[in-house]
PDB file of C-alpha atoms in Angstrom:
ATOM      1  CA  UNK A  20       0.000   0.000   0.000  1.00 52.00           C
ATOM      2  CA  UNK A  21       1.365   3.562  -0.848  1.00 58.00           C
ATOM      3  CA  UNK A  22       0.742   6.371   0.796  1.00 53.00           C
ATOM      4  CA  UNK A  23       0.337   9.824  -0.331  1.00 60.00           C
ATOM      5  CA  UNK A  24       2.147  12.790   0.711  1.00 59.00           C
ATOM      6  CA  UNK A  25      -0.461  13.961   2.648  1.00 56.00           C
ATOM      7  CA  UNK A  26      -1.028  11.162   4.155  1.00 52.00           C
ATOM      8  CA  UNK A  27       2.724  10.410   4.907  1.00 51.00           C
ATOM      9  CA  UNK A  28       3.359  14.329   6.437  1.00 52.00           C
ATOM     10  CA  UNK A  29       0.383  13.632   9.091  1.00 48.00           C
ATOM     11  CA  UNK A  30       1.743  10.334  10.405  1.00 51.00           C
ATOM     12  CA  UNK A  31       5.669  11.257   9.971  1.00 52.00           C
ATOM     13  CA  UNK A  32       5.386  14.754  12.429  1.00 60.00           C
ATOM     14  CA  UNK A  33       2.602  16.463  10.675  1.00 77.00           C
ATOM     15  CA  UNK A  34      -0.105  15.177  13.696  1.00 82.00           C
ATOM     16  CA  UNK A  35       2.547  16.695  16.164  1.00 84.00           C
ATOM     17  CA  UNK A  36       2.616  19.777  14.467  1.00 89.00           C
ATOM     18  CA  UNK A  37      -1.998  20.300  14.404  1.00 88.00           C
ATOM     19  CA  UNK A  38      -2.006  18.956  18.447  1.00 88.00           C
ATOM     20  CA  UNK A  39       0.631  21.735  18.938  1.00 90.00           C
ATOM     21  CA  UNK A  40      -1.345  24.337  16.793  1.00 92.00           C
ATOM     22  CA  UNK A  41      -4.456  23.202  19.172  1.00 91.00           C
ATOM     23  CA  UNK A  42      -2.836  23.550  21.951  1.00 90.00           C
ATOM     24  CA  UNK A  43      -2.005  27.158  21.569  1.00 90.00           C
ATOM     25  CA  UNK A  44      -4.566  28.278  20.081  1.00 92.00           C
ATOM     26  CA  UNK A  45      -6.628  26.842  22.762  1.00 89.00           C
ATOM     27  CA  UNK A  46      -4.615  28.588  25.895  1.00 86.00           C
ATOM     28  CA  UNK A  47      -4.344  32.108  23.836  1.00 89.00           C
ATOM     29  CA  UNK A  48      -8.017  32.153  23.249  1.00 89.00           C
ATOM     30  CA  UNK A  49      -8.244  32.163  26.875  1.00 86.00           C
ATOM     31  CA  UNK A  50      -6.776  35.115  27.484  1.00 82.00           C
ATOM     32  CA  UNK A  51      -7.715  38.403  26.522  1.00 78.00           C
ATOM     33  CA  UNK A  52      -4.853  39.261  24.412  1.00 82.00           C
ATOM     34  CA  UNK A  53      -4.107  40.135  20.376  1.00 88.00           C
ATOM     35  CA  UNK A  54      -2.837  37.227  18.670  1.00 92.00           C
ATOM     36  CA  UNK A  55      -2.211  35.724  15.390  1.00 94.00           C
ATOM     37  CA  UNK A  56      -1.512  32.172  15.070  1.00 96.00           C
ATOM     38  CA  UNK A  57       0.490  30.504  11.753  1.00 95.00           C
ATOM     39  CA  UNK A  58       1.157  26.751  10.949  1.00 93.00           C
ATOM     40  CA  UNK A  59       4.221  25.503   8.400  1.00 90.00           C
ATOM     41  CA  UNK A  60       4.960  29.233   7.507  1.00 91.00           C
ATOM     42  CA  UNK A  61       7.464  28.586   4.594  1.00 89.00           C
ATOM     43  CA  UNK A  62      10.409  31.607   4.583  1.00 85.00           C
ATOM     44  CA  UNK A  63      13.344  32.253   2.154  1.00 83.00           C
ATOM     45  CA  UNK A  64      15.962  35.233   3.893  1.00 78.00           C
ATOM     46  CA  UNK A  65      18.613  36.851   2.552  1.00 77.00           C
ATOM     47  CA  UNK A  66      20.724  38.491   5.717  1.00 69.00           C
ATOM     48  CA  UNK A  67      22.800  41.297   4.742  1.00 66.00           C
ATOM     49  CA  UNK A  68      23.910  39.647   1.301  1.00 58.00           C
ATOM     50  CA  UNK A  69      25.973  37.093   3.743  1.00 64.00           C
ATOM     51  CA  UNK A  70      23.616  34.166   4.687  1.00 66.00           C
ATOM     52  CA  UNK A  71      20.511  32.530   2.684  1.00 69.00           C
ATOM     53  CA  UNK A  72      18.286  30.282   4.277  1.00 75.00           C
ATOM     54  CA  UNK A  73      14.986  28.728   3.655  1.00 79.00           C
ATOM     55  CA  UNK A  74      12.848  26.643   5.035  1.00 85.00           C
ATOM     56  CA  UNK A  75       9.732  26.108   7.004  1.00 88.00           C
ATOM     57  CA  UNK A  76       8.876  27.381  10.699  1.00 91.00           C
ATOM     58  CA  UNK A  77       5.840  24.893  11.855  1.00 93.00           C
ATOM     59  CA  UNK A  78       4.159  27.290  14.266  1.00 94.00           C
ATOM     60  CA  UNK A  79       4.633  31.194  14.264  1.00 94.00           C
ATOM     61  CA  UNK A  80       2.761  32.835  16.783  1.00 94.00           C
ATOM     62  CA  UNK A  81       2.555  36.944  17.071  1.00 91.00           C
ATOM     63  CA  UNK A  82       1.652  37.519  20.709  1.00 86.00           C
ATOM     64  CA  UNK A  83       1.302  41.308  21.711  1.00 80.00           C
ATOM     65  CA  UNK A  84       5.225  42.811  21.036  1.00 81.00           C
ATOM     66  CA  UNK A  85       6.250  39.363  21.021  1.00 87.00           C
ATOM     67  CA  UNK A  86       7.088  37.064  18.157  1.00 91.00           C
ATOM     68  CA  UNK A  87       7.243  33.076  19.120  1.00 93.00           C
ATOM     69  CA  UNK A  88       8.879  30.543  16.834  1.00 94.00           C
ATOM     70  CA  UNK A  89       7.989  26.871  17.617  1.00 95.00           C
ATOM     71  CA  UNK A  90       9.313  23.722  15.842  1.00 93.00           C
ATOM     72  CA  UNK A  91       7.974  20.352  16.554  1.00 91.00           C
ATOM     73  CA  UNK A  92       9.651  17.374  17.094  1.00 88.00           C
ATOM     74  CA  UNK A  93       7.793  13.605  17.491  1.00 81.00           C
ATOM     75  CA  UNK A  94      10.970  12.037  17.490  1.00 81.00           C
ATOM     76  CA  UNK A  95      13.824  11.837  19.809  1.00 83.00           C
ATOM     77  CA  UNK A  96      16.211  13.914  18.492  1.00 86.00           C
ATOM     78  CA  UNK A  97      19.849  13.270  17.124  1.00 90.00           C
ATOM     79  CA  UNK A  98      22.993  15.244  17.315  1.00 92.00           C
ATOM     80  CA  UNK A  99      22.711  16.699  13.321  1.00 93.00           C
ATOM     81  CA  UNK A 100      18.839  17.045  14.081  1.00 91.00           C
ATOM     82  CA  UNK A 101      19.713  19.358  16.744  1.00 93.00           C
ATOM     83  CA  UNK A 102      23.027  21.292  15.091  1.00 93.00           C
ATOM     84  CA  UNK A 103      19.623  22.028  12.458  1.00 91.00           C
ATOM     85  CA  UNK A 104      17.760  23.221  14.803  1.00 92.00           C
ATOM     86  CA  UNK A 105      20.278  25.820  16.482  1.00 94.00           C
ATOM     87  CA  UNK A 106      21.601  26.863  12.935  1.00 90.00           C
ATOM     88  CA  UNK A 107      17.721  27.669  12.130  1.00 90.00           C
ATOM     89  CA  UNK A 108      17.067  29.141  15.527  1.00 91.00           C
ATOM     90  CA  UNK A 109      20.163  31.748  15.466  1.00 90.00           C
ATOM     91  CA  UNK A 110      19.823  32.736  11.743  1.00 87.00           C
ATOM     92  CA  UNK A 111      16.214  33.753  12.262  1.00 88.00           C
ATOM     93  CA  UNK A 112      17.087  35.470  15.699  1.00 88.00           C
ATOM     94  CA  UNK A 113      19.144  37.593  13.271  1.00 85.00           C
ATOM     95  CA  UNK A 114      16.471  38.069  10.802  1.00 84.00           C
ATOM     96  CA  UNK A 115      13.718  39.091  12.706  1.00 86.00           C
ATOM     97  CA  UNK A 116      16.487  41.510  14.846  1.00 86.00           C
ATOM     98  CA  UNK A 117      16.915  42.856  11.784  1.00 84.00           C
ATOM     99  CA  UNK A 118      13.427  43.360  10.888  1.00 84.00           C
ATOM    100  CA  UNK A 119      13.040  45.675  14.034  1.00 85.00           C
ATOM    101  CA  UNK A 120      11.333  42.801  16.116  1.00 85.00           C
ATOM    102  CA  UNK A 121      12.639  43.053  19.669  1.00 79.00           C
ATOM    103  CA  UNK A 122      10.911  40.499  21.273  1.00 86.00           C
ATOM    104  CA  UNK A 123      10.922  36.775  20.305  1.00 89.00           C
ATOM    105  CA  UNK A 124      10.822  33.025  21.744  1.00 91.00           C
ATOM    106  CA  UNK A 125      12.422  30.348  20.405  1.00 94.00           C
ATOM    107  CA  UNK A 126      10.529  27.107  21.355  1.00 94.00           C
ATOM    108  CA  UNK A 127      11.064  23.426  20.762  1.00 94.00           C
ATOM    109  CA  UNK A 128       7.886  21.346  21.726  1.00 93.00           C
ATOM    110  CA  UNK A 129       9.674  17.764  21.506  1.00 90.00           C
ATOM    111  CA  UNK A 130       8.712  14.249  23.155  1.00 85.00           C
ATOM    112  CA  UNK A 131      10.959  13.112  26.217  1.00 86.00           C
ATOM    113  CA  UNK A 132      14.277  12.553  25.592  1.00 87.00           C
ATOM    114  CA  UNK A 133      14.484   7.923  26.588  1.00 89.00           C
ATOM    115  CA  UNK A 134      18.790   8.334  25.454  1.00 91.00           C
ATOM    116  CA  UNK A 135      21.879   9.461  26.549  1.00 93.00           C
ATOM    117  CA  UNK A 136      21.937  11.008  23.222  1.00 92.00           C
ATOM    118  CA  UNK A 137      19.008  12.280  22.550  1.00 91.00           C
ATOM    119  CA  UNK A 138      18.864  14.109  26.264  1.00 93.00           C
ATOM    120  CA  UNK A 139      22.514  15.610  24.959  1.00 95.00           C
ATOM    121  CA  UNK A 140      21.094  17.012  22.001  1.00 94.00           C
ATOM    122  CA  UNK A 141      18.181  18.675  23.852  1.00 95.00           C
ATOM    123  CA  UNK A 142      20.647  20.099  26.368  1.00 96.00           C
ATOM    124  CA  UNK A 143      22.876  21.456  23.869  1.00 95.00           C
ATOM    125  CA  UNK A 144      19.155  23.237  22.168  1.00 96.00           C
ATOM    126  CA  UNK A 145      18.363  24.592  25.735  1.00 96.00           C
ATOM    127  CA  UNK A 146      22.130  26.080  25.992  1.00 96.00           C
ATOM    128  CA  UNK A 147      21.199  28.324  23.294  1.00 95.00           C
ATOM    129  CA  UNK A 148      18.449  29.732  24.285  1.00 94.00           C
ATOM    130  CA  UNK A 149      15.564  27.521  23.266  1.00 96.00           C
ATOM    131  CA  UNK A 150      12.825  26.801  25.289  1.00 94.00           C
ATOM    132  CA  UNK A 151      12.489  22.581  25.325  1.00 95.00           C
ATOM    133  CA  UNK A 152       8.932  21.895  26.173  1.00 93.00           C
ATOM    134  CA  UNK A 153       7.369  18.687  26.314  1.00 89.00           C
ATOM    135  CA  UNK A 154       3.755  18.569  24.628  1.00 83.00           C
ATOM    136  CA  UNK A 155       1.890  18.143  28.441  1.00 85.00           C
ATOM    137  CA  UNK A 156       3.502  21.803  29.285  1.00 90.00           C
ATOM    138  CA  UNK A 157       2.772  23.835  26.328  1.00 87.00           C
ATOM    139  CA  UNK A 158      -0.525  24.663  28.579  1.00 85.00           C
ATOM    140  CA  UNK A 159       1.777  25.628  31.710  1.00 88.00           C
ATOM    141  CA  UNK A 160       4.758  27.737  29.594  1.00 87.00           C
ATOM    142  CA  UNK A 161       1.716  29.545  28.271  1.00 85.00           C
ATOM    143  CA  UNK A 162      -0.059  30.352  31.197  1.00 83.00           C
ATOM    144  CA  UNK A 163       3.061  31.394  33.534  1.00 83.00           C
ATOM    145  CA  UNK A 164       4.444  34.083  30.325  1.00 78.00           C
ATOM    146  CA  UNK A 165       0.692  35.491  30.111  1.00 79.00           C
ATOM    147  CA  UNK A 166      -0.412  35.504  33.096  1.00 73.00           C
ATOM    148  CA  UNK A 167       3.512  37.644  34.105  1.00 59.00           C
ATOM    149  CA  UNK A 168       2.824  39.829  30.986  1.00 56.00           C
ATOM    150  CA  UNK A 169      -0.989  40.445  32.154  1.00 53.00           C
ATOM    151  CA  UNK A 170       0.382  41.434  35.895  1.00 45.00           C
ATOM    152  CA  UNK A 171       2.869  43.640  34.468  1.00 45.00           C
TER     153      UNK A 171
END
């Protein structure tokens, strides 16, 4: 049996990717705050005529001055999935610094690391900067950032 691509993007990550779209769009509807909410947002950048980089970001969420860039992972990750990651993560930290946007969050919503290796490669993710959630805390990393921004 053969599978189309559709079918084949759902079962390889894509299902990861709509529960973690429901999942925020869920919590931010519950607060009373502005926010726009984008799924497999494909981007090509040029930075300063010295880097070019496409790609995809799977969730992109605009939240207040805020910009939040989450990529999903329903596999343990590897050592080279992770160098992606962090190559992705600080080339669009310079693109959207260069875009004037101050603010932004750099998430990784990823399943529980059962390796030696794959708990490496999350550590070395969280070392620069990116926020390693597991899918059962999206709910709580939401709630404890608006709920500090709303008592602000």
């Amino acid at each position: 049996y053969e599978l189309d691509r559709r079918r084949q993007s759902l079962l390889t990550g894509g299902w990861f990717e709509a529960y973690s779209y429901h999942v925020f769009h869920n919590m931010l509807s519950r607060f009373s705050v502005d926010f726009e909410l984008y799924s497999r947002v494909q981007y090509e950048a040029n930075l300063a005529a010295k880097a070019m980089s496409r790609g995809d970001i799977d969730l992109l969420v605009s939240l207040q001055d805020e910009i939040i860039m989450v990529e999903c992972k329903s596999a343990e990750l590897s050592a080279d999935e992770a160098s992606r990651v962090i190559q992705k993560t600080r080339f669009l930290k310079d693109v959207f610094a260069s875009t004037g946007v101050k603010e932004t969050l750099f998430m990784l919503v990823s399943v529980p690391a059962e390796t030696d290796e794959a708990q490496a490669a999350l550590d070395r993710i969280e070392a620069e900067g990116i926020e390693v959630v597991e899918p059962q805390d999206i709910r709580t990393l939401l709630s404890s950032r608006l709920g500090a921004e709303n008592r602000a």
